[in-house]
Amino acid sequence: MPKVTTFGLTFARPSHSAISVSDTTASESAAPAASPRRDFIREMVADDVVAGRFGRAPSTRFPPEPNGFLHMGHAKSICLNFGIAQEFGGTCNLRFDDTNPFTEDVKYVESIKRDVQWLGFQWDGEYYASDYFEQLYEFAERLVHNGRAYVDSQNEDEIRAGRGTVTSAGVAGPHRNRSVEENLDLLRRMRVGEFADGAHVLRAKANLAHPNMIMRDPLLMRIRHAHHYRRGNDWCLYPLYDFAHGLSDAIEGITRSLCTLEFKDNREIYDWLLHEVGFDNPPRQTEFARLELDYTVLSKRKLLRLVNEGHVSGWDDPRMPTIAGLRRRGVRPEAIRAFCDVIGVARKDARVEIATFEHAIRDDLNTLVPRVLCVLQPLKVVLTNYPEGQVEQMEASSYPPDNARSETRLVPFTRELFVDRDDFMEDPPKKFFRLAPGKEVRLRFGYLITCQDVVKNDAGDVIELRCTYDPATRSGNAPDGRKVQGTIHWVSATESLPCEVRLYDRLFSQADPDAVSEGSDFISALNPESLVVMHGRIEPSVASDAVGTRYQFERTGYFMSDEVSTANALVFNRIVSLRDSWAKEVKKG
Ligand code: ATP
Ligand code: MG
């Protein structure tokens, strides 16, 4: 292993420091290097550069634990860490914080790499905390040697009791004053596996009376005879978060270790350990607000429960706030990055409205994707005066008039059509400008038609509308200048294609799913209607489009064909609904 010297310490660097791009998942677009935006962290980094504070370029890391898939909260952290490296000409590492053998798995490592790249970022170094175990162990010996750590043989309860409370100081346990020799002997035997789990732990010898409870001799290492997905069974002395994290940052030469606010109290032990181990110019931890998004949960533990208990179809269920779920739903990385830009980085936690995210998604797709006609709840219309067997090809513009693109396509028009059930009312209120007995309406890209009659089944449900069309209105307007307010979408009953349309809605019916009554948990806040499957009909122009093509279904929303979609069984996912009704858009056009 090559030896590298950085800011005063010599240590072995992992030999796989070259960027690994074995995961070939192409990002839809690389994140562009933006000009530095101002938030308190960027101000601080800019100041580091001006002051030459670390004697090295700004260096950040994104440190996921590979125990689940990445979610929107991680996206915020990714955009921040990689964004800073790009903007300030520094580096950003991807470091797997893999120090818990019970929960971690290589399948999560792979999903995380794929998702970071898909979001448009490429790491400088790919590192694993588990590759640092030997080095961390050496640091542990150094601390013991300097009288800054000791082996404690009390059990968990005894250790907890000895810590005291917020109002009373802790008391030294019976092993706190073991000699350096005895500590070293025990530590070495812990490492080679002589003891059972829990027999001994390594603790910092810090301050048992410290007002910050974390400083009261925190645990640094514990024995775990377990299989680690990367180290196998060759290691049994596992570092705890506080011990592993800061030292891993220091090993990599990180300058600013960015984490969420719940780690604020851990900053003291972070600094203490780096000082005691002897790093000059060590990294500094800075906390920012965690992303909490309404109507969803951003915690791997909770998302794992949704997967394990079958509330969703998997980590990539399109209702999940995971990167994999959003990708499958049809959200583009550009929208996620734009959203992270809009919400910014603050020092105080605050929930973010889901509407902010939906806005970013619509904004991204609006000028980009073609419009098509799809009827979600087909109701048959027969044009009684239209020639049987005739098929007219109507020229339809795929983008609104103000769009730079001006493609058109042909949509077949026939005697039998489908319109959406919602666009007909037998007994409509006054301002209903759609189909009703005796009323005239415009078919998008087609003729004006008038409803003459309704056909009902034995149960009294309307199953067919009998209408007439005005052959002089192919342009969409009547030559005599009569006014027709409403425009509705339609497809040919005989030329259209059947399709399954999955309407995804909020996963939870409550803005804060954790704010549920005593005795229940976030599971009880699940929205039973978060997935509604429709069997619709779509214009045939989409038949040959590749899986993963995105559209706007006029008047309905943005959709993408799902990965299971085939030419014979089309399946579409709703990415997001349209906020504004299409009627307005048409008037504008
Ligand atoms: P979870 O609670 O979902 O398991 P975590 O913090 O334990 O999240 P890690 O894999 O340890 O997940 O996190 C990797 C990085 O992502 C950390 O720096 C963490 O602070 C950050 N991160 C995780 N969740 C959020 C969030 N909701 N908002 C912002 N950053 C987050
Ligand atoms: Mg964690």
Coordinates of C-alpha atoms and ligand atoms in Angstrom, one line a residue:
M1 CA 0.0 0.0 0.0
P2 CA 1.4 3.4 -0.9
K3 CA 2.4 5.7 1.9
V4 CA 1.3 9.3 1.7
T5 CA 2.1 12.2 3.9
T6 CA -0.5 14.8 4.5
F7 CA -0.4 17.6 7.0
G8 CA 2.0 16.1 9.4
L9 CA 0.9 12.5 9.6
T10 CA 2.1 9.5 7.5
F11 CA -0.5 6.9 6.8
A12 CA -1.4 4.3 4.2
R13 CA -3.9 5.5 1.6
P14 CA -6.2 2.9 0.2
S15 CA -4.7 1.6 -3.1
H16 CA -8.0 2.0 -4.9
S17 CA -7.9 5.8 -4.8
A18 CA -8.4 6.0 -8.6
I19 CA -11.9 7.0 -9.4
S20 CA -14.0 3.9 -10.0
V21 CA -16.4 4.2 -12.8
S22 CA -17.2 0.5 -13.2
D23 CA -20.8 1.4 -12.7
T24 CA -21.7 2.4 -16.2
T25 CA -25.1 4.0 -15.4
A26 CA -25.0 7.1 -17.5
S27 CA -26.3 10.2 -15.9
E28 CA -28.8 12.0 -18.1
S29 CA -26.6 15.0 -17.8
A30 CA -23.7 16.0 -15.7
A31 CA -24.3 18.7 -13.2
P32 CA -22.9 21.9 -14.6
A33 CA -20.4 23.8 -12.4
A34 CA -22.5 26.7 -11.2
S35 CA -21.2 30.0 -10.0
P36 CA -20.7 30.0 -6.2
R37 CA -24.1 30.6 -4.5
R38 CA -24.1 32.2 -1.1
D39 CA -25.2 30.2 1.9
F40 CA -23.4 30.2 5.2
I41 CA -21.4 27.1 4.3
R42 CA -20.2 28.5 1.0
E43 CA -19.4 31.7 2.7
M44 CA -17.3 29.8 5.1
V45 CA -15.5 27.8 2.4
A46 CA -14.8 31.0 0.4
D47 CA -13.3 32.4 3.6
D48 CA -11.2 29.2 4.1
V49 CA -9.8 29.7 0.6
V50 CA -9.0 33.4 1.2
A51 CA -7.4 32.7 4.6
G52 CA -5.5 29.6 3.3
R53 CA -7.0 28.0 6.4
F54 CA -6.3 24.4 5.7
G55 CA -3.3 24.7 3.4
R56 CA -5.1 22.5 0.8
A57 CA -8.0 22.9 -1.6
P58 CA -11.5 22.6 -0.2
S59 CA -12.2 19.0 0.2
T60 CA -15.6 17.4 1.1
R61 CA -17.0 13.9 1.2
F62 CA -20.4 12.3 1.0
P63 CA -20.4 9.6 3.6
P64 CA -23.4 7.2 3.3
E65 CA -23.7 4.1 5.4
P66 CA -24.5 1.3 2.9
N67 CA -27.6 0.1 4.8
G68 CA -30.3 1.3 2.4
F69 CA -31.0 3.3 -0.8
L70 CA -30.4 7.0 -1.0
H71 CA -33.3 9.4 -0.6
M72 CA -34.0 13.1 -1.2
G73 CA -32.3 14.0 2.1
H74 CA -29.1 12.4 0.7
A75 CA -29.6 14.3 -2.5
K76 CA -29.5 17.6 -0.6
S77 CA -26.2 16.5 1.0
I78 CA -24.8 15.3 -2.3
C79 CA -25.6 18.5 -4.1
L80 CA -24.0 20.4 -1.2
N81 CA -20.8 18.4 -0.9
F82 CA -20.2 17.8 -4.7
G83 CA -21.4 21.3 -5.5
I84 CA -18.8 22.9 -3.2
A85 CA -16.0 20.8 -4.7
Q86 CA -17.0 21.9 -8.2
E87 CA -17.5 25.6 -7.4
F88 CA -14.3 26.0 -5.4
G89 CA -12.0 23.7 -7.5
G90 CA -11.7 21.2 -4.7
T91 CA -12.5 17.5 -4.4
C92 CA -15.3 15.4 -3.1
N93 CA -14.9 11.8 -2.0
L94 CA -17.5 9.1 -1.8
R95 CA -16.9 7.4 1.4
F96 CA -18.9 4.4 2.6
D97 CA -19.3 4.7 6.4
D98 CA -19.5 0.9 6.7
T99 CA -18.7 0.2 10.3
N100 CA -21.8 -1.8 11.3
P101 CA -21.5 -5.4 10.1
F102 CA -25.2 -6.2 10.9
T103 CA -26.9 -3.9 8.5
E104 CA -24.7 -3.3 5.5
D105 CA -24.6 -4.9 2.2
V106 CA -22.8 -4.6 -1.2
K107 CA -26.2 -4.2 -3.0
Y108 CA -26.5 -0.9 -1.2
V109 CA -23.0 0.1 -2.1
E110 CA -23.9 -0.5 -5.8
S111 CA -27.2 1.4 -5.6
I112 CA -25.5 4.4 -3.9
K113 CA -22.8 4.6 -6.6
R114 CA -25.4 4.4 -9.4
D115 CA -27.6 7.1 -7.8
V116 CA -24.8 9.5 -7.2
Q117 CA -23.7 9.2 -10.8
W118 CA -27.3 9.5 -12.0
L119 CA -27.7 12.7 -10.1
G120 CA -24.8 14.0 -12.2
F121 CA -21.8 13.8 -9.9
Q122 CA -18.5 11.9 -10.1
W123 CA -16.5 11.4 -6.9
D124 CA -12.7 12.0 -6.7
G125 CA -11.9 9.2 -4.4
E126 CA -14.0 6.1 -3.5
Y127 CA -13.2 5.1 0.0
Y128 CA -14.5 2.7 2.7
A129 CA -14.2 3.3 6.4
S130 CA -13.8 -0.5 6.7
D131 CA -10.5 -0.2 4.8
Y132 CA -9.3 2.1 7.6
F133 CA -9.8 -0.4 10.4
E134 CA -6.1 -1.1 10.7
Q135 CA -5.2 2.6 10.8
L136 CA -8.0 3.3 13.3
Y137 CA -6.7 0.6 15.4
E138 CA -3.3 2.2 15.4
F139 CA -4.8 5.5 16.4
A140 CA -6.5 3.6 19.3
E141 CA -3.2 2.3 20.5
R142 CA -1.8 5.8 20.3
L143 CA -4.6 7.1 22.4
V144 CA -4.1 4.3 25.0
H145 CA -0.4 5.0 24.9
N146 CA -1.0 8.7 25.7
G147 CA -3.4 7.9 28.5
R148 CA -6.3 9.2 26.4
A149 CA -8.3 5.9 26.1
Y150 CA -8.8 2.8 28.3
V151 CA -10.4 -0.6 28.1
D152 CA -13.6 -0.8 30.2
S153 CA -14.9 -4.2 31.2
Q154 CA -18.2 -3.1 32.6
N155 CA -21.4 -4.0 30.9
E156 CA -23.6 -1.6 29.0
D157 CA -25.9 -0.8 32.0
E158 CA -23.0 -0.2 34.3
I159 CA -21.4 2.1 31.8
R160 CA -24.6 4.1 31.3
A161 CA -25.1 4.5 35.0
G162 CA -21.5 5.7 35.5
R163 CA -22.1 8.5 33.0
G164 CA -24.4 10.4 35.3
T165 CA -27.2 12.5 34.1
V166 CA -27.7 16.0 32.7
T167 CA -27.8 17.3 36.3
S168 CA -25.2 15.1 37.9
A169 CA -21.6 14.3 36.9
G170 CA -20.6 10.8 36.0
V171 CA -18.4 8.7 38.3
A172 CA -15.2 6.8 37.3
G173 CA -15.7 3.1 36.9
P174 CA -13.4 0.5 38.3
H175 CA -11.2 0.2 35.1
R176 CA -10.8 3.9 34.3
N177 CA -7.3 3.9 35.9
R178 CA -5.9 0.7 34.3
S179 CA -2.2 1.1 33.5
V180 CA -1.2 1.8 29.9
E181 CA 0.4 -1.7 29.8
E182 CA -2.8 -3.5 30.9
N183 CA -4.9 -1.4 28.5
L184 CA -2.6 -2.2 25.6
D185 CA -2.5 -5.9 26.4
L186 CA -6.3 -6.0 26.6
L187 CA -6.8 -4.0 23.4
R188 CA -4.4 -6.3 21.5
R189 CA -6.3 -9.3 22.7
M190 CA -9.6 -7.7 21.8
R191 CA -8.3 -7.2 18.3
V192 CA -7.2 -10.8 17.8
G193 CA -10.6 -12.1 18.9
E194 CA -9.8 -13.5 22.4
F195 CA -13.0 -12.1 23.9
A196 CA -16.7 -12.4 23.4
D197 CA -18.9 -9.6 22.2
G198 CA -19.5 -7.1 25.0
A199 CA -16.7 -8.4 27.2
H200 CA -14.7 -5.1 26.9
V201 CA -15.0 -1.8 25.1
L202 CA -12.5 0.9 24.3
R203 CA -13.5 4.3 25.8
A204 CA -12.0 7.8 25.4
K205 CA -10.6 9.1 28.7
A206 CA -12.2 12.5 28.3
N207 CA -14.2 14.2 31.0
L208 CA -16.9 12.4 33.1
A209 CA -18.2 15.7 34.4
H210 CA -18.5 17.4 31.0
P211 CA -21.8 19.3 30.4
N212 CA -22.0 17.7 27.0
M213 CA -22.9 14.0 27.8
I214 CA -21.1 12.8 24.6
M215 CA -17.8 13.9 26.2
R216 CA -18.3 11.6 29.2
D217 CA -15.8 8.9 28.1
P218 CA -17.6 7.9 24.9
L219 CA -17.2 4.4 23.5
L220 CA -14.6 4.2 20.7
M221 CA -14.5 0.5 19.8
R222 CA -16.5 -2.6 20.5
I223 CA -16.2 -6.3 19.9
R224 CA -18.4 -7.8 17.2
H225 CA -17.9 -11.3 16.0
A226 CA -19.9 -10.9 12.8
H227 CA -19.6 -11.2 9.1
H228 CA -18.8 -7.9 7.4
Y229 CA -19.9 -7.6 3.8
R230 CA -16.4 -6.3 2.8
R231 CA -14.0 -7.5 5.5
G232 CA -15.6 -11.0 5.9
N233 CA -14.7 -12.5 9.3
D234 CA -11.2 -11.1 9.5
W235 CA -12.0 -8.2 11.8
C236 CA -13.8 -8.2 15.1
L237 CA -13.1 -4.8 16.7
Y238 CA -15.4 -2.3 15.3
P239 CA -15.0 1.5 15.6
L240 CA -18.1 3.5 16.6
Y241 CA -19.4 6.4 14.6
D242 CA -17.6 9.2 16.6
F243 CA -14.3 7.4 16.4
A244 CA -14.5 6.3 12.8
H245 CA -16.0 9.4 11.2
G246 CA -13.7 12.3 12.1
L247 CA -10.6 10.2 11.8
S248 CA -11.7 9.0 8.4
D249 CA -12.2 12.6 7.4
A250 CA -8.7 13.4 8.6
I251 CA -7.1 10.4 6.8
E252 CA -8.6 11.7 3.5
G253 CA -7.6 15.3 4.1
I254 CA -11.1 16.6 4.2
T255 CA -11.4 20.3 5.1
R256 CA -15.1 20.7 5.9
S257 CA -17.0 17.8 7.2
L258 CA -20.6 18.7 6.5
C259 CA -23.3 16.9 8.4
T260 CA -26.9 17.4 9.6
L261 CA -27.8 19.2 12.8
E262 CA -28.4 16.2 15.0
F263 CA -24.6 15.8 15.1
K264 CA -24.0 19.2 16.6
D265 CA -23.2 17.7 20.1
N266 CA -20.8 15.3 18.5
R267 CA -18.6 18.1 17.2
E268 CA -16.7 18.3 20.5
I269 CA -15.6 14.7 20.5
Y270 CA -14.8 15.1 16.8
D271 CA -12.4 17.9 17.6
W272 CA -11.1 16.2 20.7
L273 CA -10.1 13.0 18.9
L274 CA -8.4 14.7 16.0
H275 CA -6.4 16.8 18.5
E276 CA -5.5 13.8 20.7
V277 CA -4.5 11.6 17.7
G278 CA -2.3 14.5 16.6
F279 CA -3.6 15.8 13.3
D280 CA -2.4 19.3 12.4
N281 CA -4.9 21.5 10.6
P282 CA -7.7 18.9 11.0
P283 CA -11.0 19.0 9.2
R284 CA -13.8 20.9 10.8
Q285 CA -17.3 19.7 11.2
T286 CA -20.1 22.0 10.2
E287 CA -23.8 21.2 10.6
F288 CA -26.7 22.2 8.3
A289 CA -30.4 21.6 8.4
R290 CA -31.7 18.1 7.5
L291 CA -34.2 18.0 4.7
E292 CA -37.7 17.0 5.9
L293 CA -40.2 16.9 3.1
D294 CA -44.0 16.9 3.7
Y295 CA -46.1 13.8 3.0
T296 CA -43.1 11.5 3.0
V297 CA -40.4 10.2 5.4
L298 CA -36.7 10.6 4.8
S299 CA -35.1 8.0 7.0
K300 CA -33.6 4.8 5.6
R301 CA -34.8 2.9 8.7
K302 CA -38.4 3.9 8.0
L303 CA -38.1 3.4 4.2
L304 CA -36.7 -0.1 4.9
R305 CA -39.8 -0.9 7.0
L306 CA -42.0 0.2 4.1
V307 CA -40.1 -2.2 1.8
N308 CA -39.9 -5.1 4.3
E309 CA -43.5 -4.9 5.3
G310 CA -44.7 -4.7 1.7
H311 CA -46.3 -1.3 1.8
V312 CA -44.5 -0.5 -1.4
S313 CA -43.1 -2.8 -4.1
G314 CA -39.5 -2.1 -3.3
W315 CA -36.9 0.6 -2.9
D316 CA -37.6 1.8 -6.4
D317 CA -41.4 1.9 -6.0
P318 CA -42.3 5.2 -7.8
R319 CA -44.0 6.5 -4.6
M320 CA -40.8 6.2 -2.6
P321 CA -38.7 9.4 -1.9
T322 CA -35.6 7.4 -2.9
I323 CA -33.5 8.4 -5.9
A324 CA -34.3 5.0 -7.4
G325 CA -38.0 5.5 -6.9
L326 CA -38.0 9.0 -8.4
R327 CA -35.9 7.8 -11.3
R328 CA -38.4 5.1 -12.0
R329 CA -41.3 7.5 -11.7
G330 CA -39.8 9.7 -14.4
V331 CA -38.3 12.6 -12.4
R332 CA -35.1 13.8 -14.0
P333 CA -31.9 14.5 -12.1
E334 CA -32.1 18.1 -13.3
A335 CA -35.3 18.6 -11.3
I336 CA -33.8 17.2 -8.2
R337 CA -30.8 19.4 -8.5
A338 CA -32.9 22.4 -9.2
F339 CA -35.0 21.6 -6.1
C340 CA -31.9 21.4 -3.9
D341 CA -30.8 24.7 -5.3
V342 CA -34.1 26.4 -4.5
I343 CA -34.4 25.1 -0.9
G344 CA -30.8 26.1 -0.2
V345 CA -28.8 25.3 3.0
A346 CA -29.8 26.7 6.3
R347 CA -28.8 26.4 9.9
K348 CA -32.2 25.7 11.2
D349 CA -34.4 22.6 10.5
A350 CA -37.6 23.3 8.6
R351 CA -40.1 21.1 6.7
V352 CA -40.3 21.7 3.0
E353 CA -43.6 21.7 1.2
I354 CA -44.0 18.9 -1.3
A355 CA -45.4 21.6 -3.7
T356 CA -41.9 23.1 -4.0
F357 CA -40.6 19.8 -5.3
E358 CA -43.5 19.3 -7.6
H359 CA -43.0 22.7 -9.0
A360 CA -39.3 21.9 -9.8
I361 CA -40.4 18.7 -11.6
R362 CA -43.0 20.5 -13.7
D363 CA -40.6 23.3 -14.5
D364 CA -38.1 20.9 -15.7
L365 CA -40.5 18.9 -17.9
N366 CA -42.6 21.8 -19.2
T367 CA -40.7 22.9 -22.3
L368 CA -39.0 19.5 -22.8
V369 CA -41.6 16.8 -23.3
P370 CA -44.1 16.3 -26.1
R371 CA -47.8 16.5 -25.6
V372 CA -50.0 13.5 -26.5
L373 CA -53.6 12.6 -26.1
C374 CA -54.5 9.9 -23.6
V375 CA -58.0 9.2 -22.2
L376 CA -57.8 7.7 -18.6
Q377 CA -61.5 6.8 -18.2
P378 CA -62.8 6.0 -21.6
L379 CA -66.4 6.9 -22.5
K380 CA -67.5 6.0 -26.0
V381 CA -68.7 8.7 -28.4
V382 CA -70.3 7.7 -31.7
L383 CA -70.5 10.5 -34.4
T384 CA -73.7 9.4 -36.1
N385 CA -73.1 11.6 -39.2
Y386 CA -69.5 10.6 -39.7
P387 CA -68.8 8.2 -42.5
E388 CA -68.3 4.6 -41.4
G389 CA -64.8 3.3 -42.0
Q390 CA -63.3 6.7 -42.6
V391 CA -60.0 7.6 -41.0
E392 CA -58.7 11.2 -41.1
Q393 CA -55.2 12.1 -39.9
M394 CA -55.4 15.2 -37.9
E395 CA -52.2 17.3 -37.6
A396 CA -51.4 17.8 -34.0
S397 CA -48.7 20.0 -32.6
S398 CA -46.6 18.3 -29.9
Y399 CA -45.4 21.5 -28.2
P400 CA -47.2 24.7 -27.3
P401 CA -46.9 27.6 -29.8
D402 CA -44.3 29.4 -27.6
N403 CA -42.0 26.4 -27.5
A404 CA -38.8 26.4 -29.6
R405 CA -39.7 23.0 -30.9
S406 CA -42.4 22.8 -33.5
E407 CA -42.9 19.1 -34.2
T408 CA -46.2 17.8 -35.2
R409 CA -47.7 14.3 -35.5
L410 CA -50.8 12.8 -37.0
V411 CA -53.6 11.6 -34.8
P412 CA -56.3 9.4 -36.4
F413 CA -59.9 10.6 -36.2
T414 CA -62.8 8.1 -36.7
R415 CA -66.5 7.7 -36.3
E416 CA -66.1 6.1 -32.9
L417 CA -64.0 7.9 -30.3
F418 CA -63.3 7.9 -26.6
V419 CA -63.5 10.9 -24.4
D420 CA -62.9 11.1 -20.6
R421 CA -65.8 10.2 -18.4
D422 CA -65.0 13.4 -16.4
D423 CA -65.7 15.5 -19.5
F424 CA -69.4 14.6 -19.6
M425 CA -72.2 15.5 -17.3
E426 CA -75.8 14.6 -17.9
D427 CA -77.0 17.4 -15.7
P428 CA -74.2 20.0 -15.7
P429 CA -73.9 23.1 -13.6
K430 CA -73.9 26.5 -15.4
K431 CA -70.2 26.9 -16.1
F432 CA -69.5 23.4 -17.3
F433 CA -68.0 23.9 -20.7
R434 CA -67.6 20.3 -21.7
L435 CA -70.0 17.7 -23.0
A436 CA -73.6 17.5 -21.9
P437 CA -76.9 16.8 -23.7
G438 CA -77.4 19.4 -26.4
K439 CA -74.0 21.1 -25.8
E440 CA -71.3 21.7 -28.4
V441 CA -67.6 21.2 -27.6
R442 CA -64.3 21.3 -29.5
L443 CA -62.2 18.2 -29.8
R444 CA -58.5 19.1 -29.5
F445 CA -57.0 19.2 -33.1
G446 CA -60.5 18.1 -34.4
Y447 CA -64.0 19.1 -35.1
L448 CA -66.8 20.7 -33.1
I449 CA -69.2 18.0 -31.9
T450 CA -72.7 18.3 -30.3
C451 CA -74.1 15.7 -27.9
Q452 CA -77.5 14.6 -29.1
D453 CA -78.3 11.6 -27.0
V454 CA -77.0 9.3 -24.3
V455 CA -77.1 5.5 -24.1
K456 CA -77.4 3.9 -20.7
N457 CA -77.1 0.3 -19.5
D458 CA -79.7 -1.5 -17.3
A459 CA -78.1 0.0 -14.2
G460 CA -78.7 3.5 -15.5
D461 CA -75.0 4.3 -16.2
V462 CA -74.2 6.3 -19.3
I463 CA -72.2 4.0 -21.5
E464 CA -72.2 5.9 -24.8
L465 CA -72.8 9.3 -26.2
R466 CA -74.4 9.8 -29.6
C467 CA -73.1 13.0 -31.1
T468 CA -73.0 14.8 -34.4
Y469 CA -70.0 16.6 -35.8
D470 CA -69.9 19.7 -38.0
P471 CA -67.8 18.9 -41.1
A472 CA -67.1 22.6 -41.6
T473 CA -65.1 22.8 -38.4
R474 CA -62.0 20.8 -39.0
S475 CA -59.8 23.8 -38.1
G476 CA -61.5 23.8 -34.7
N477 CA -63.6 26.8 -35.4
A478 CA -67.0 27.4 -36.9
P479 CA -67.1 29.4 -40.2
D480 CA -70.2 31.2 -38.9
G481 CA -68.3 32.5 -35.9
R482 CA -70.4 30.8 -33.2
K483 CA -68.6 30.6 -30.0
V484 CA -67.6 27.2 -28.4
Q485 CA -65.9 27.6 -25.0
G486 CA -64.7 24.1 -24.1
T487 CA -62.0 22.0 -25.6
I488 CA -61.6 18.4 -24.6
H489 CA -59.1 15.6 -25.4
W490 CA -60.1 12.4 -27.1
V491 CA -58.7 9.3 -29.0
S492 CA -60.1 7.2 -31.8
A493 CA -61.9 4.1 -30.4
T494 CA -60.6 1.9 -33.2
E495 CA -57.1 3.3 -33.8
S496 CA -56.0 4.0 -30.2
L497 CA -54.0 1.7 -28.0
P498 CA -55.0 0.3 -24.6
C499 CA -52.6 1.2 -21.8
E500 CA -52.2 0.8 -18.1
V501 CA -51.8 4.2 -16.3
R502 CA -50.4 4.2 -12.8
L503 CA -51.5 7.4 -10.9
Y504 CA -49.1 8.0 -8.1
D505 CA -50.0 10.3 -5.3
R506 CA -48.5 11.2 -1.9
L507 CA -47.3 8.2 0.0
F508 CA -48.8 9.6 3.3
S509 CA -52.0 11.4 3.8
Q510 CA -50.5 13.6 6.6
A511 CA -47.9 16.3 6.0
D512 CA -45.8 15.0 8.9
P513 CA -46.3 11.2 9.0
D514 CA -44.6 11.0 12.4
A515 CA -47.2 13.3 14.0
V516 CA -49.7 10.5 14.7
S517 CA -51.6 9.7 17.8
E518 CA -50.2 7.9 20.8
G519 CA -49.7 4.2 20.2
S520 CA -49.5 4.3 16.4
D521 CA -46.6 5.2 14.2
F522 CA -46.0 6.6 10.7
I523 CA -47.3 3.4 9.0
S524 CA -50.8 4.4 10.1
A525 CA -50.5 7.7 8.1
L526 CA -50.0 5.9 4.8
N527 CA -52.3 7.1 2.0
P528 CA -54.4 4.2 0.9
E529 CA -54.9 5.9 -2.5
S530 CA -51.2 6.6 -3.2
L531 CA -51.5 4.3 -6.2
V532 CA -54.6 4.2 -8.5
V533 CA -54.3 2.0 -11.6
M534 CA -56.4 3.2 -14.6
H535 CA -57.0 1.4 -17.9
G536 CA -56.9 4.0 -20.5
R537 CA -56.5 4.5 -24.2
I538 CA -53.7 6.4 -25.9
E539 CA -53.1 7.8 -29.4
P540 CA -51.1 5.3 -31.5
S541 CA -48.1 7.7 -32.2
V542 CA -46.5 6.5 -28.9
A543 CA -46.4 2.9 -30.0
S544 CA -42.8 2.8 -31.2
D545 CA -41.3 5.1 -28.5
A546 CA -38.6 3.7 -26.3
V547 CA -39.3 2.7 -22.7
G548 CA -38.6 5.6 -20.5
T549 CA -40.1 8.2 -22.9
R550 CA -41.7 11.1 -21.1
Y551 CA -44.9 13.0 -22.2
Q552 CA -47.4 15.4 -21.1
F553 CA -50.8 13.8 -21.4
E554 CA -52.8 16.9 -22.3
R555 CA -55.0 18.1 -19.5
T556 CA -53.8 15.3 -17.2
G557 CA -50.2 15.5 -16.2
Y558 CA -46.6 14.4 -16.9
F559 CA -46.0 10.7 -17.5
M560 CA -43.2 8.3 -18.4
S561 CA -43.5 4.8 -19.8
D562 CA -42.4 2.3 -17.1
E563 CA -39.5 -0.2 -17.5
V564 CA -42.1 -3.0 -17.8
S565 CA -43.9 -1.4 -20.6
T566 CA -44.0 -3.2 -24.0
A567 CA -45.5 -2.4 -27.4
N568 CA -48.4 -4.9 -26.6
A569 CA -48.9 -3.8 -23.0
L570 CA -48.1 -0.2 -22.5
V571 CA -47.6 1.0 -18.9
F572 CA -47.2 4.6 -17.9
N573 CA -46.3 6.2 -14.6
R574 CA -47.6 9.6 -13.6
I575 CA -44.6 11.7 -12.7
V576 CA -46.7 14.7 -11.5
S577 CA -50.1 16.1 -12.2
L578 CA -50.7 19.4 -14.0
R579 CA -51.3 22.2 -11.7
D580 CA -53.1 24.4 -14.2
S581 CA -56.0 23.2 -16.2
W582 CA -55.4 22.7 -19.9
A583 CA -58.4 24.8 -20.9
K584 CA -56.5 27.9 -19.9
E585 CA -53.4 26.8 -21.9
V586 CA -55.5 26.3 -25.0
K587 CA -57.0 29.7 -24.8
K588 CA -53.6 31.2 -24.5
G589 CA -52.5 29.3 -27.6
Ligands
ATP1 P1 -31.0 7.9 7.6 O1 -31.6 8.5 8.9 O2 -32.0 8.0 6.5 O3 -30.5 6.5 7.8 P2 -28.4 8.8 7.8 O4 -28.0 10.2 8.1 O5 -28.3 7.8 8.8 O6 -29.9 8.9 7.2 P3 -26.3 8.2 6.1 O7 -26.1 7.2 5.1 O8 -25.5 8.1 7.4 O9 -27.8 8.3 6.5 O10 -26.1 9.7 5.6 C1 -25.1 10.1 4.6 C2 -25.1 11.6 4.6 O11 -26.3 12.1 4.1 C3 -24.8 12.2 5.9 O12 -23.8 13.2 5.8 C4 -26.1 12.7 6.4 O13 -26.0 13.8 7.2 C5 -26.8 13.1 5.0 N1 -28.2 13.0 5.2 C6 -29.0 12.0 5.5 N2 -30.3 12.3 5.6 C7 -30.3 13.6 5.3 C8 -31.4 14.6 5.2 N3 -32.7 14.3 5.4 N4 -31.1 15.9 4.9 C9 -29.8 16.2 4.6 N5 -28.8 15.4 4.7 C10 -29.0 14.1 5.0
MG2 MG -26.6 7.1 9.6

